[in-house]
Tab-separated table of C-alpha atoms in Angstrom:
chain	number	residue	atom	x	y	z
D	1	MET	CA	-18.768	-14.677	82.406
D	2	SER	CA	-17.784	-16.378	85.674
D	3	LYS	CA	-20.183	-15.904	88.590
D	4	PHE	CA	-18.329	-13.745	91.095
D	5	ALA	CA	-18.654	-11.847	94.372
D	6	PHE	CA	-16.833	-8.785	95.646
D	7	VAL	CA	-15.439	-8.977	99.176
D	8	PHE	CA	-14.034	-6.064	101.172
D	9	PRO	CA	-11.161	-6.237	103.694
D	10	GLY	CA	-11.198	-4.808	107.209
D	11	GLN	CA	-8.613	-3.453	109.617
D	12	GLY	CA	-5.041	-4.595	109.148
D	13	SER	CA	-4.753	-4.100	105.387
D	14	GLN	CA	-4.133	-0.347	105.583
D	15	SER	CA	-0.831	1.196	104.518
D	16	VAL	CA	0.470	4.696	103.855
D	17	GLY	CA	0.040	5.540	100.168
D	18	MET	CA	-2.334	2.640	99.526
D	19	LEU	CA	-4.261	4.612	96.889
D	20	ASP	CA	-1.224	6.079	95.106
D	21	ALA	CA	-1.303	3.489	92.307
D	22	TRP	CA	-4.652	4.883	91.111
D	23	GLY	CA	-2.831	8.126	90.254
D	24	ASP	CA	-5.242	11.003	89.699
D	25	HIS	CA	-8.169	8.783	88.707
D	26	PRO	CA	-11.200	11.110	88.929
D	27	VAL	CA	-13.410	8.485	90.618
D	28	VAL	CA	-10.862	7.986	93.398
D	29	ALA	CA	-10.456	11.743	93.823
D	30	GLN	CA	-14.226	12.196	94.021
D	31	THR	CA	-14.548	9.380	96.582
D	32	LEU	CA	-11.852	10.921	98.774
D	33	GLN	CA	-13.542	14.319	98.551
D	34	GLU	CA	-16.928	12.859	99.534
D	35	ALA	CA	-15.440	11.141	102.567
D	36	SER	CA	-13.427	14.215	103.539
D	37	ASP	CA	-16.550	16.381	103.398
D	38	ALA	CA	-18.459	13.873	105.533
D	39	LEU	CA	-15.689	13.648	108.144
D	40	GLY	CA	-14.616	17.297	108.126
D	41	GLU	CA	-10.962	16.483	107.433
D	42	ASP	CA	-8.694	15.663	104.496
D	43	ILE	CA	-8.830	11.875	104.507
D	44	GLY	CA	-6.844	11.732	101.237
D	45	ALA	CA	-3.864	13.472	102.869
D	46	LEU	CA	-3.982	11.031	105.788
D	47	ILE	CA	-3.927	8.045	103.418
D	48	LYS	CA	-1.199	9.527	101.215
D	49	ASN	CA	1.138	10.863	103.899
D	50	GLY	CA	0.303	8.961	107.086
D	51	PRO	CA	2.258	8.716	109.280
D	52	LYS	CA	1.808	4.969	109.774
D	53	GLU	CA	1.076	5.456	113.484
D	54	ASP	CA	-1.833	7.796	112.720
D	55	LEU	CA	-3.207	5.433	110.078
D	56	ALA	CA	-3.072	2.594	112.632
D	57	LEU	CA	-5.294	4.443	115.133
D	58	THR	CA	-8.652	2.637	115.099
D	59	THR	CA	-10.555	5.902	114.681
D	60	ASN	CA	-8.600	6.516	111.471
D	61	THR	CA	-8.160	2.931	110.249
D	62	GLN	CA	-11.872	2.229	110.003
D	63	PRO	CA	-12.725	5.281	107.830
D	64	VAL	CA	-9.649	4.925	105.574
D	65	MET	CA	-10.311	1.240	104.892
D	66	LEU	CA	-13.945	2.025	104.116
D	67	VAL	CA	-12.890	4.733	101.659
D	68	ALA	CA	-10.203	2.607	99.996
D	69	GLY	CA	-12.640	-0.253	99.405
D	70	VAL	CA	-15.364	2.020	98.058
D	71	ALA	CA	-12.859	3.802	95.776
D	72	ALA	CA	-11.767	0.519	94.159
D	73	TRP	CA	-15.404	-0.564	93.792
D	74	ARG	CA	-16.366	2.688	92.102
D	75	VAL	CA	-13.419	2.469	89.691
D	76	TRP	CA	-14.561	-1.044	88.778
D	77	GLN	CA	-18.020	0.328	87.992
D	78	ALA	CA	-16.686	3.348	86.112
D	79	GLU	CA	-14.457	1.126	83.974
D	80	GLY	CA	-17.431	-0.966	82.868
D	81	GLY	CA	-17.086	-3.847	85.323
D	82	ALA	CA	-20.126	-6.115	85.625
D	83	ALA	CA	-22.219	-6.297	88.793
D	84	PRO	CA	-21.257	-9.112	91.181
D	85	ALA	CA	-23.747	-11.787	92.222
D	86	ALA	CA	-23.137	-10.901	95.881
D	87	VAL	CA	-20.957	-8.762	98.144
D	88	ALA	CA	-19.585	-9.280	101.644
D	89	GLY	CA	-16.992	-7.709	103.893
D	90	HIS	CA	-14.731	-8.995	106.643
D	91	SER	CA	-15.650	-7.233	109.899
D	92	LEU	CA	-15.407	-3.506	109.107
D	93	GLY	CA	-15.418	-4.415	105.399
D	94	GLU	CA	-19.134	-5.148	105.694
D	95	TYR	CA	-19.712	-1.385	105.692
D	96	SER	CA	-17.911	-1.066	102.324
D	97	ALA	CA	-20.105	-3.916	101.044
D	98	LEU	CA	-23.229	-2.070	102.202
D	99	VAL	CA	-22.092	1.069	100.344
D	100	ALA	CA	-21.450	-1.016	97.212
D	101	SER	CA	-24.930	-2.504	97.534
D	102	GLY	CA	-26.591	0.903	97.944
D	103	VAL	CA	-27.771	0.340	101.530
D	104	LEU	CA	-25.543	3.135	102.868
D	105	THR	CA	-24.142	6.179	101.104
D	106	LEU	CA	-20.465	6.950	101.635
D	107	ALA	CA	-21.523	10.187	103.346
D	108	GLN	CA	-23.497	8.099	105.859
D	109	ALA	CA	-20.936	5.325	106.257
D	110	ALA	CA	-17.787	7.390	106.885
D	111	PRO	CA	-19.018	9.140	110.073
D	112	LEU	CA	-20.736	5.916	111.153
D	113	VAL	CA	-17.555	3.829	111.091
D	114	ARG	CA	-15.627	6.602	112.833
D	115	LEU	CA	-18.252	6.608	115.597
D	116	ARG	CA	-18.051	2.797	115.706
D	117	ALA	CA	-14.267	2.961	116.057
D	118	ALA	CA	-14.337	5.614	118.774
D	119	ALA	CA	-17.012	3.726	120.715
D	120	MET	CA	-14.995	0.505	120.506
D	121	GLN	CA	-11.889	2.237	121.808
D	122	GLU	CA	-13.827	3.831	124.664
D	123	ALA	CA	-15.472	0.529	125.638
D	124	VAL	CA	-12.185	-1.089	126.695
D	125	PRO	CA	-9.256	1.128	127.781
D	126	VAL	CA	-6.025	0.642	125.816
D	127	GLY	CA	-3.911	-2.076	127.401
D	128	THR	CA	-6.732	-3.935	129.141
D	129	GLY	CA	-7.982	-5.891	126.121
D	130	ALA	CA	-6.137	-8.089	123.632
D	131	MET	CA	-6.484	-10.295	120.557
D	132	ALA	CA	-4.438	-13.217	119.256
D	133	ALA	CA	-4.467	-15.357	116.121
D	134	VAL	CA	-4.518	-19.089	116.844
D	135	LEU	CA	-2.928	-21.131	114.054
D	136	GLY	CA	-3.301	-24.832	113.378
D	137	LEU	CA	-6.124	-25.756	115.758
D	138	PRO	CA	-9.723	-26.515	114.689
D	139	ALA	CA	-12.203	-23.746	115.499
D	140	ASP	CA	-14.334	-25.966	117.738
D	141	LYS	CA	-11.290	-26.764	119.887
D	142	VAL	CA	-10.412	-23.060	120.136
D	143	ARG	CA	-13.979	-22.375	121.320
D	144	GLU	CA	-13.669	-25.126	123.958
D	145	VAL	CA	-10.381	-23.756	125.270
D	146	CYS	CA	-11.757	-20.212	125.496
D	147	ALA	CA	-14.806	-21.402	127.431
D	148	ALA	CA	-12.607	-23.410	129.830
D	149	VAL	CA	-10.198	-20.505	130.444
D	150	THR	CA	-13.079	-18.068	131.054
D	151	ALA	CA	-14.610	-20.520	133.552
D	152	GLN	CA	-11.262	-21.020	135.313
D	153	LEU	CA	-10.833	-17.276	135.715
D	154	GLY	CA	-14.222	-17.032	137.374
D	155	GLY	CA	-15.957	-14.810	134.846
D	156	ALA	CA	-14.102	-11.646	135.860
D	157	GLU	CA	-11.890	-12.121	132.807
D	158	VAL	CA	-13.260	-13.259	129.461
D	159	VAL	CA	-11.826	-14.681	126.223
D	160	GLU	CA	-13.824	-15.707	123.154
D	161	ALA	CA	-13.280	-16.970	119.606
D	162	VAL	CA	-14.220	-13.945	117.483
D	163	ASN	CA	-12.896	-14.314	113.918
D	164	PHE	CA	-13.214	-17.581	112.019
D	165	ASN	CA	-10.867	-16.621	109.202
D	166	ASP	CA	-9.998	-19.944	107.611
D	167	PRO	CA	-9.875	-23.594	108.709
D	168	GLY	CA	-6.437	-23.114	110.275
D	169	GLN	CA	-6.806	-19.634	111.748
D	170	THR	CA	-9.172	-18.478	114.479
D	171	VAL	CA	-8.755	-15.158	116.266
D	172	ILE	CA	-9.483	-14.886	119.985
D	173	ALA	CA	-10.246	-11.698	121.922
D	174	GLY	CA	-11.088	-10.512	125.401
D	175	SER	CA	-9.413	-9.183	128.519
D	176	LYS	CA	-5.599	-9.208	128.374
D	177	ALA	CA	-5.078	-11.775	131.146
D	178	ALA	CA	-7.642	-14.172	129.664
D	179	VAL	CA	-6.200	-13.916	126.137
D	180	GLU	CA	-2.715	-14.614	127.493
D	181	ALA	CA	-3.997	-17.636	129.437
D	182	ALA	CA	-5.910	-18.915	126.407
D	183	SER	CA	-2.862	-18.425	124.169
D	184	ALA	CA	-0.875	-20.757	126.428
D	185	ALA	CA	-3.779	-23.218	126.662
D	186	VAL	CA	-4.347	-23.512	122.892
D	187	LYS	CA	-0.670	-24.339	122.406
D	188	GLU	CA	-0.994	-27.086	125.011
D	189	ALA	CA	-4.058	-28.299	123.060
D	190	GLY	CA	-2.031	-28.610	119.867
D	191	ALA	CA	-2.055	-25.189	118.197
D	192	LYS	CA	1.062	-24.394	116.194
D	193	ARG	CA	1.140	-20.791	117.347
D	194	ALA	CA	-0.845	-18.101	119.127
D	195	LEU	CA	0.249	-14.728	117.798
D	196	PRO	CA	-0.662	-11.531	119.712
D	197	LEU	CA	-2.226	-9.002	117.316
D	198	PRO	CA	-1.224	-5.317	117.312
D	199	VAL	CA	-4.710	-3.967	118.009
D	200	SER	CA	-6.011	-1.467	120.520
D	201	ALA	CA	-9.239	-3.210	121.547
D	202	PRO	CA	-10.743	-6.740	121.731
D	203	PHE	CA	-12.927	-6.392	118.624
D	204	HIS	CA	-16.016	-8.590	118.168
D	205	SER	CA	-15.910	-9.837	121.769
D	206	SER	CA	-18.721	-9.362	124.286
D	207	LEU	CA	-16.609	-6.577	125.835
D	208	MET	CA	-17.674	-4.469	122.838
D	209	LYS	CA	-21.342	-4.467	123.915
D	210	PRO	CA	-21.203	-0.852	125.242
D	211	ALA	CA	-19.830	0.266	121.860
D	212	ALA	CA	-22.596	-1.604	120.073
D	213	GLU	CA	-25.246	0.277	122.064
D	214	LYS	CA	-23.835	3.610	120.807
D	215	LEU	CA	-23.691	2.242	117.277
D	216	LYS	CA	-27.304	1.108	117.568
D	217	LEU	CA	-28.472	4.655	118.309
D	218	ALA	CA	-26.547	6.019	115.314
D	219	LEU	CA	-27.957	3.319	113.021
D	220	GLU	CA	-31.515	4.075	114.094
D	221	ALA	CA	-31.052	7.684	112.955
D	222	LEU	CA	-30.041	6.665	109.412
D	223	GLU	CA	-32.352	5.998	106.501
D	224	LEU	CA	-31.104	2.876	104.735
D	225	GLY	CA	-31.494	2.095	101.051
D	226	VAL	CA	-32.770	-1.177	99.589
D	227	PRO	CA	-29.881	-3.535	98.711
D	228	GLN	CA	-29.234	-3.586	94.961
D	229	ILE	CA	-26.819	-6.522	95.375
D	230	PRO	CA	-27.226	-9.288	98.003
D	231	VAL	CA	-25.000	-8.672	101.045
D	232	VAL	CA	-23.924	-11.779	102.986
D	233	ASN	CA	-23.504	-10.539	106.540
D	234	ASN	CA	-20.883	-11.668	109.077
D	235	ILE	CA	-23.005	-12.304	112.138
D	236	ASP	CA	-25.733	-14.567	110.713
D	237	VAL	CA	-24.192	-15.552	107.348
D	238	ALA	CA	-27.495	-14.319	105.931
D	239	VAL	CA	-28.787	-11.928	103.289
D	240	GLN	CA	-31.138	-9.329	104.782
D	241	THR	CA	-33.274	-6.895	102.800
D	242	GLU	CA	-35.304	-5.149	105.523
D	243	ALA	CA	-33.719	-2.040	107.061
D	244	ALA	CA	-34.496	-3.120	110.638
D	245	ALA	CA	-32.814	-6.500	110.099
D	246	ILE	CA	-29.729	-4.879	108.531
D	247	ARG	CA	-29.436	-2.446	111.453
D	248	ASP	CA	-29.773	-5.283	113.964
D	249	ALA	CA	-27.114	-7.373	112.206
D	250	LEU	CA	-24.641	-4.458	112.258
D	251	TYR	CA	-25.392	-3.856	115.937
D	252	ARG	CA	-24.734	-7.504	116.842
D	253	GLN	CA	-21.701	-7.715	114.554
D	254	ALA	CA	-19.883	-5.224	116.792
D	255	PHE	CA	-19.795	-7.687	119.704
D	256	GLY	CA	-20.269	-10.982	117.838
D	257	PRO	CA	-17.960	-13.196	115.801
D	258	VAL	CA	-16.953	-12.753	112.167
D	259	ARG	CA	-18.022	-16.055	110.579
D	260	TRP	CA	-15.877	-15.615	107.484
D	261	VAL	CA	-15.399	-19.307	106.652
D	262	GLU	CA	-19.190	-19.731	106.554
D	263	CYS	CA	-19.641	-16.515	104.547
D	264	VAL	CA	-17.311	-17.830	101.848
D	265	GLN	CA	-19.079	-21.212	101.878
D	266	ALA	CA	-22.459	-19.454	101.584
D	267	MET	CA	-21.277	-17.558	98.511
D	268	LYS	CA	-20.044	-20.787	96.934
D	269	ALA	CA	-23.486	-22.301	97.631
D	270	ARG	CA	-24.925	-19.474	95.502
D	271	GLY	CA	-22.920	-20.761	92.550
D	272	ILE	CA	-20.140	-18.192	92.915
D	273	THR	CA	-16.754	-19.392	91.655
D	274	HIS	CA	-14.592	-16.262	92.011
D	275	LEU	CA	-14.157	-13.932	95.009
D	276	VAL	CA	-12.645	-10.541	94.182
D	277	GLU	CA	-11.063	-8.740	97.131
D	278	CYS	CA	-11.839	-5.085	96.528
D	279	GLY	CA	-9.447	-2.763	98.341
D	280	PRO	CA	-5.894	-2.770	99.721
D	281	GLY	CA	-4.014	-6.006	100.242
D	282	LYS	CA	-4.559	-9.671	99.456
D	283	VAL	CA	-5.615	-11.042	102.864
D	284	LEU	CA	-9.079	-12.219	101.847
D	285	ALA	CA	-7.853	-13.637	98.536
D	286	GLY	CA	-5.442	-15.821	100.493
D	287	MET	CA	-8.153	-16.897	102.936
D	288	THR	CA	-10.449	-17.839	100.040
D	289	LYS	CA	-7.973	-20.418	98.748
D	290	ARG	CA	-7.444	-21.880	102.231
D	291	ILE	CA	-11.203	-22.116	102.871
D	292	ASP	CA	-12.028	-23.828	99.577
D	293	ALA	CA	-9.438	-24.786	96.962
D	294	ASP	CA	-12.168	-24.876	94.295
D	295	LEU	CA	-12.770	-21.128	94.648
D	296	VAL	CA	-10.622	-18.530	92.909
D	297	GLY	CA	-9.570	-15.624	95.123
D	298	VAL	CA	-8.095	-12.532	93.466
D	299	ALA	CA	-7.352	-8.979	94.567
D	300	LEU	CA	-8.287	-5.646	92.954
D	301	PHE	CA	-6.379	-2.658	94.304
D	302	ASP	CA	-4.759	-0.799	91.368
D	303	PRO	CA	-5.078	-0.382	87.573
D	304	ALA	CA	-2.975	-3.495	86.854
D	305	THR	CA	-5.067	-5.794	89.054
D	306	LEU	CA	-8.251	-4.197	87.694
D	307	ALA	CA	-7.211	-5.279	84.196
D	308	GLU	CA	-6.308	-8.767	85.453
D	309	VAL	CA	-9.663	-9.238	87.164
D	310	LYS	CA	-11.565	-8.065	84.085
D	311	GLU	CA	-9.700	-10.569	81.925
D	312	LEU	CA	-10.130	-13.378	84.455
D	313	LEU	CA	-13.889	-12.921	84.750
D	314	ALA	CA	-14.568	-12.412	81.032
């Protein structure tokens, strides 16, 4: 069997009806019920019916993406899928990876990510923060431009490189004025495009520090399990096994960059040849191929892709 890892997507891959293809699979139904009980609302109805605008609210997006990733993972297990050599998640997806690894239960993780989302939204009022995807400019150059723009604006406004998604795509975040200035500056520096992202807060920037402090308190109150599968984290590109170190990494991840290119490279260094995106969409599968053409990136989000992945890895 090929050596493989499971990776879990974050915000942006959600869609109304994204679990419909699983039909009435009992594992999916049970997962939805667990999450609904933990959150005190019918999360399955929200996913099935939307509306899209409600699903796009950060306080809803984070729990529904967690649940969708965990549901696909549990179906894989229930259908006899082998254990991966490692797991990881992009941004919010790290919480799905921690559930898959046994560090968090779904009942712990669902309220935790909702708290995380609410704290992030409260940290920066809607309309005052922004994010943009910079295409076609090396990450180091994007970092340089962000530092220069922040210095020019005198520190009152801030913009930072926060998501290193693939060699040609780096996401920037910060205060609205600084992101707009940096978007113009990266184009002058040779970027093909700087696309504003439809998000409600500048995720993973230092402006999220107040949110991280609230998250830290919630994490300290949780008893974490011992990882049963290595989890490559976003903030340090490291595998932690001690509860205190895992808590600290999640705390810093809230206001630190998602080092996805390095996470994928770290998994390859472990001898992994296939990355299976577990949950809605194919965003991470596409990134995998752009990060390293030698790696195989595939998606698992319905019964048909489940069968394809099983055959591919056999």
